[in-house]
Coordinates of C-alpha atoms and ligand atoms in Angstrom, one line a residue:
X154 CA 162.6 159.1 50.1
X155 CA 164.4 161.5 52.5
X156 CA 162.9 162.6 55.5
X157 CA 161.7 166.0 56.5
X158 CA 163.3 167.3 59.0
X159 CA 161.5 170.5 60.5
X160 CA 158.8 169.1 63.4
X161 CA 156.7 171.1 65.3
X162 CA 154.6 169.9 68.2
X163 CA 151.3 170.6 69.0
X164 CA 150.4 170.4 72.6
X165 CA 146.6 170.2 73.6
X166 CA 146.3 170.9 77.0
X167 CA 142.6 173.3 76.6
X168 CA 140.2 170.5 78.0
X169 CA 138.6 171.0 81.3
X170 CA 139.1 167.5 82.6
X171 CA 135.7 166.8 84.0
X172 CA 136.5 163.7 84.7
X173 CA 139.6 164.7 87.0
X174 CA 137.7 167.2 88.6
X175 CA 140.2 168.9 90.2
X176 CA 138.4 172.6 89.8
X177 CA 141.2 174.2 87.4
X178 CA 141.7 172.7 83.4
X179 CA 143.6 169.6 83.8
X180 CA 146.4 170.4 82.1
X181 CA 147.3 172.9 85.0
X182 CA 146.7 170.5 88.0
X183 CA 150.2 169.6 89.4
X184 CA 151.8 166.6 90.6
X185 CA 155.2 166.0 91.9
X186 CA 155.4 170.2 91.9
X187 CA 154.8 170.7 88.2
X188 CA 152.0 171.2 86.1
X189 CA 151.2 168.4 83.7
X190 CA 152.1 170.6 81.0
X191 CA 154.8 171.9 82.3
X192 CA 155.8 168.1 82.5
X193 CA 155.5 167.5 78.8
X194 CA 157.6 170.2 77.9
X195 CA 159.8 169.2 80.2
X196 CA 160.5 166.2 78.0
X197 CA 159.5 167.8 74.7
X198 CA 162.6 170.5 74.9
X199 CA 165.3 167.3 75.4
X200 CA 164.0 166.2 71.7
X201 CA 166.6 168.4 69.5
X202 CA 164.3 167.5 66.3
X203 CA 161.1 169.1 68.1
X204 CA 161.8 173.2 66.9
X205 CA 158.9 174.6 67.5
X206 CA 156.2 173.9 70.5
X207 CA 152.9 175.2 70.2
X208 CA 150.7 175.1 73.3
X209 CA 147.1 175.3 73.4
X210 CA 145.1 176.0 76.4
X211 CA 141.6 177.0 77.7
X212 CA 140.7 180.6 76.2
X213 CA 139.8 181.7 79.6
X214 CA 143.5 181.0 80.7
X215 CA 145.6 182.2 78.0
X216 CA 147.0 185.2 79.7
X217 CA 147.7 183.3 82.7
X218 CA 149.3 180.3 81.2
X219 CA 151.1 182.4 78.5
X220 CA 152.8 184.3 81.7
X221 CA 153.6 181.4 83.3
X222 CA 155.6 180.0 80.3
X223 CA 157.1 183.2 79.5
X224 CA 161.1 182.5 78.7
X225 CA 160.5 178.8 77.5
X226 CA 160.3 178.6 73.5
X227 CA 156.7 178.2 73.3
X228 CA 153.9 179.6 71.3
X229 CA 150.5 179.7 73.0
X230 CA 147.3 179.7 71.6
X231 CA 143.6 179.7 72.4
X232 CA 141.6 175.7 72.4
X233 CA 137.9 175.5 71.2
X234 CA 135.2 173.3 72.3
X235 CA 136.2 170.1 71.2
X236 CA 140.1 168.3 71.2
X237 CA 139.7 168.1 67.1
X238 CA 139.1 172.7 67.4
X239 CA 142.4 173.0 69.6
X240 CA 144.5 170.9 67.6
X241 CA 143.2 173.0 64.8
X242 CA 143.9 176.3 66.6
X243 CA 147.6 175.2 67.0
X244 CA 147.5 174.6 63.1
X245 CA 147.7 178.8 62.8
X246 CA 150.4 179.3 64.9
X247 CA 152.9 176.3 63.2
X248 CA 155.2 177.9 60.8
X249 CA 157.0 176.1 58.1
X250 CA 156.9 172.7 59.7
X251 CA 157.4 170.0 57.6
X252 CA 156.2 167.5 59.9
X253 CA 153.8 168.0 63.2
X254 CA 153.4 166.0 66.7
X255 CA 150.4 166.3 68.2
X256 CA 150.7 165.5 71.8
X257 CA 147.8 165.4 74.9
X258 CA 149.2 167.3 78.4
X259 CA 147.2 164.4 79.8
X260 CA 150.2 161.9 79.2
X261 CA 152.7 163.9 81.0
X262 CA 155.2 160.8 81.5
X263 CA 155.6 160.1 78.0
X264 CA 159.7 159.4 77.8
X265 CA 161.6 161.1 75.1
X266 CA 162.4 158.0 73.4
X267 CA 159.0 157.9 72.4
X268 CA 158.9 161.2 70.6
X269 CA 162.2 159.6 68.9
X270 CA 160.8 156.6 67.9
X271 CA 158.1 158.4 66.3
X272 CA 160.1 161.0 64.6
X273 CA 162.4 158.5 63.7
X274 CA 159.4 156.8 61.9
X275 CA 158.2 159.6 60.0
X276 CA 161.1 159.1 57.5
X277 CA 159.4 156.3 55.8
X278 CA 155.7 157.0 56.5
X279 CA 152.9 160.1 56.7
X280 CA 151.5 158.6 59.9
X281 CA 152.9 157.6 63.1
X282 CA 151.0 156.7 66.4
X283 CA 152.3 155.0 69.3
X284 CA 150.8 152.4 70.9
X285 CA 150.7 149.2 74.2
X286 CA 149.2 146.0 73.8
X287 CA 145.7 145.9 75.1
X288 CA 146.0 143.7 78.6
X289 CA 142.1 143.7 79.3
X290 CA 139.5 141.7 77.0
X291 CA 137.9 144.5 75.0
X292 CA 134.3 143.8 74.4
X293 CA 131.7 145.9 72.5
X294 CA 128.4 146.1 74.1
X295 CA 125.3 147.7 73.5
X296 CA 122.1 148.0 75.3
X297 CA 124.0 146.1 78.2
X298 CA 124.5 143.2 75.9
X299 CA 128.1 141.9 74.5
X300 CA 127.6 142.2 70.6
X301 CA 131.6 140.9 69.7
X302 CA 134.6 140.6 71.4
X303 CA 137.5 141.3 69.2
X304 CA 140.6 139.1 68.8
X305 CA 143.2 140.7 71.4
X306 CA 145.9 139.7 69.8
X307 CA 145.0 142.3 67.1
X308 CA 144.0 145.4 69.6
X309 CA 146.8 148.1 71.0
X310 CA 145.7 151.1 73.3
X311 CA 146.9 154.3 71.5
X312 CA 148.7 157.1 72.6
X313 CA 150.5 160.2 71.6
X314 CA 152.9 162.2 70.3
X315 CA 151.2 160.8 66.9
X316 CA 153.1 162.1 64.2
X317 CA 151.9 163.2 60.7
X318 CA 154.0 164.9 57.7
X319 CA 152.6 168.6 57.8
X320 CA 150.3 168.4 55.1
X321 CA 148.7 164.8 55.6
X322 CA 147.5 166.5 58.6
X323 CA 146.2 169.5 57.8
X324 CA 144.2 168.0 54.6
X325 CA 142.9 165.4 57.1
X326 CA 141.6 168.5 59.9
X327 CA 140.1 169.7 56.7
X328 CA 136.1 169.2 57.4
X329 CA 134.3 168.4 60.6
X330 CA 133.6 165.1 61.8
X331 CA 132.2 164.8 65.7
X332 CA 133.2 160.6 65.4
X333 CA 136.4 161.4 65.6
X334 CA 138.4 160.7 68.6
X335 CA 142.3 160.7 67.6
X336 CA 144.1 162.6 64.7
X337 CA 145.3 159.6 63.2
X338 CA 141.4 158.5 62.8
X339 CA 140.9 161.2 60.6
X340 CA 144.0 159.8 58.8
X341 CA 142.7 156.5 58.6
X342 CA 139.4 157.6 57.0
X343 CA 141.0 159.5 54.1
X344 CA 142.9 155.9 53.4
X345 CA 146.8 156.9 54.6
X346 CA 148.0 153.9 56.1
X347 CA 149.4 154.5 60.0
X348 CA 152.5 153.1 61.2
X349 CA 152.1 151.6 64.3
X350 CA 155.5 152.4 66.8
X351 CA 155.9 150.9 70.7
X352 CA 154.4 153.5 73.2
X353 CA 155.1 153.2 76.7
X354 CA 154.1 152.5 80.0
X355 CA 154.2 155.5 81.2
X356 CA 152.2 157.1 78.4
X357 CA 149.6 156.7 80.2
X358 CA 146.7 159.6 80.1
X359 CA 145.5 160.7 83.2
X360 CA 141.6 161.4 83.1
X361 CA 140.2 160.2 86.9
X362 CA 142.0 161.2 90.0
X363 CA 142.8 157.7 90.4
X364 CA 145.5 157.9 87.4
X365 CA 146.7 161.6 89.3
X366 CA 147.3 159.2 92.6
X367 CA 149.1 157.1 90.4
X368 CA 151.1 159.7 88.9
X369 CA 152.1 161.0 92.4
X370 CA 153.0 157.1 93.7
X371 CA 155.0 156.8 90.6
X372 CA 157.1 160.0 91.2
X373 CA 157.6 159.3 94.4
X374 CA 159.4 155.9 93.9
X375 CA 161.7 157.9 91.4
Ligands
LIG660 N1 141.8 168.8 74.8 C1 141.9 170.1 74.2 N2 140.7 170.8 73.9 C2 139.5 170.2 74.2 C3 139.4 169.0 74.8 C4 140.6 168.3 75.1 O1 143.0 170.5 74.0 N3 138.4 171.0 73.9 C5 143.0 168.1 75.2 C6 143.1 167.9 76.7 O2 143.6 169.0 77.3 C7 144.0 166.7 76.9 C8 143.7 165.9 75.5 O3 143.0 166.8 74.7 O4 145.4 167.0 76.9 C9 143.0 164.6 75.8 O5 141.7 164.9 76.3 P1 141.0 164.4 77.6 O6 142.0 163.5 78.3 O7 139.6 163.9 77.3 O8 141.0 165.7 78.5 P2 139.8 166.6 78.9 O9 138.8 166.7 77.8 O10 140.3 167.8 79.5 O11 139.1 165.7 80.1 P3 137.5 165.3 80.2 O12 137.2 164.6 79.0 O13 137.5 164.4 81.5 O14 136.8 166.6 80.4
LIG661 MG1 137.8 165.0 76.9

């Protein structure tokens, strides 16, 4: 089987980041003098395969954010309430993409080999996510009571770009489903098999301000 060679990205940067707190959408906080989406594009427009970006941001900000990327090859579009609605929202603005990354502004250190390694995967297989081994003991609890603790061997920490050929996606976005956390869930539950690639490191997502400290440390030493 050949591969498809026409990928578009989806970048969801329309979350408010509560957790961060930092009074303005996440995705527009800065460190090291950039935003975090400015970041991922930053690294997203050194991947040759990668032809067409679509970014989605808060609706409140699209005027403002669609200035501020004016002259870079982006589309912009409008997020909804939920990660699962923007990545749906950057669905209508993808055109003729044979395969699609969907990628979080949250993990703005994600390297390009990354994106590679996952478009490189694609060739061979509808679903691609990157992913670290899990150093912490997962345990699931309930009630404030351990109920398993899964072999760690077996667990990986996920991140993104996860990559999906165009149409396994969008038959998978087809219906709602509030359990789902990750696109390649919703892959998973229509019974695609996922290919499992090496993240990074530095894929990490930043959600406190802890992991923005971090961020800054980290450029610094660069
Ligand atoms: N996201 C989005 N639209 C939403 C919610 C999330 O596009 N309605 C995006 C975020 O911008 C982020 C990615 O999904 O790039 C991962 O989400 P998360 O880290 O949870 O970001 P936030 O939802 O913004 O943060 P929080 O959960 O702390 O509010
Ligand atoms: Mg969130």
């Amino acid at each position: 089987e050949t591969g498809a060679s026409v990928t578009a990205m989806i970048l969801v940067a329309a979350g408010s980041g509560s957790r961060l707190a930092a009074g303005v959408p996440k995705a527009l906080v800065e460190v090291g003098g950039r935003s975090l989406l400015q970041h991922c594009l930053d690294t997203a427009s050194t991947v040759e395969r990668i032809t067409q970006i679509v970014v989605v941001v808060p609706a409140a900000h699209l005027r403002e954010v669609s200035a501020a990327l004016a002259g870079q090859a982006v589309d912009v579009a409008a997020g909804g309430d939920t990660r699962d609605d923007s990545v749906r929202a950057g669905f209508a603005l993808i055109t003729g993409a044979e395969q699609i990354l969907v990628h979080d502004a949250a993990r703005p250190f994600v390297p390009a080999e990354v994106f590679e390694r996952v478009i490189d995967a694609l060739t061979d297989s509808e679903a691609v996510i990157p992913a670290v081994p899990v150093v912490d003991t997962i345990k699931r609890v309930r009630d404030g009571v351990v109920i398993d603790t899964p072999v760690r061997d077996e667990l990986v920490a996920v991140q993104t770009p996860q990559g999906f050929r165009a149409a396994t996606l969008r038959a998978a976005h087809d219906g709602h489903d509030p359990q789902v956390t990750d696109d390649a869930m919703r892959v998973e539950r229509a019974g695609i098999a996922v290919r499992v690639v090496a993240g990074s490191p530095q894929g990490f997502k930043i959600t406190t301000p802890f992991d923005l400290a971090v961020a800054g440390a980290m450029l610094e030493e660069r």
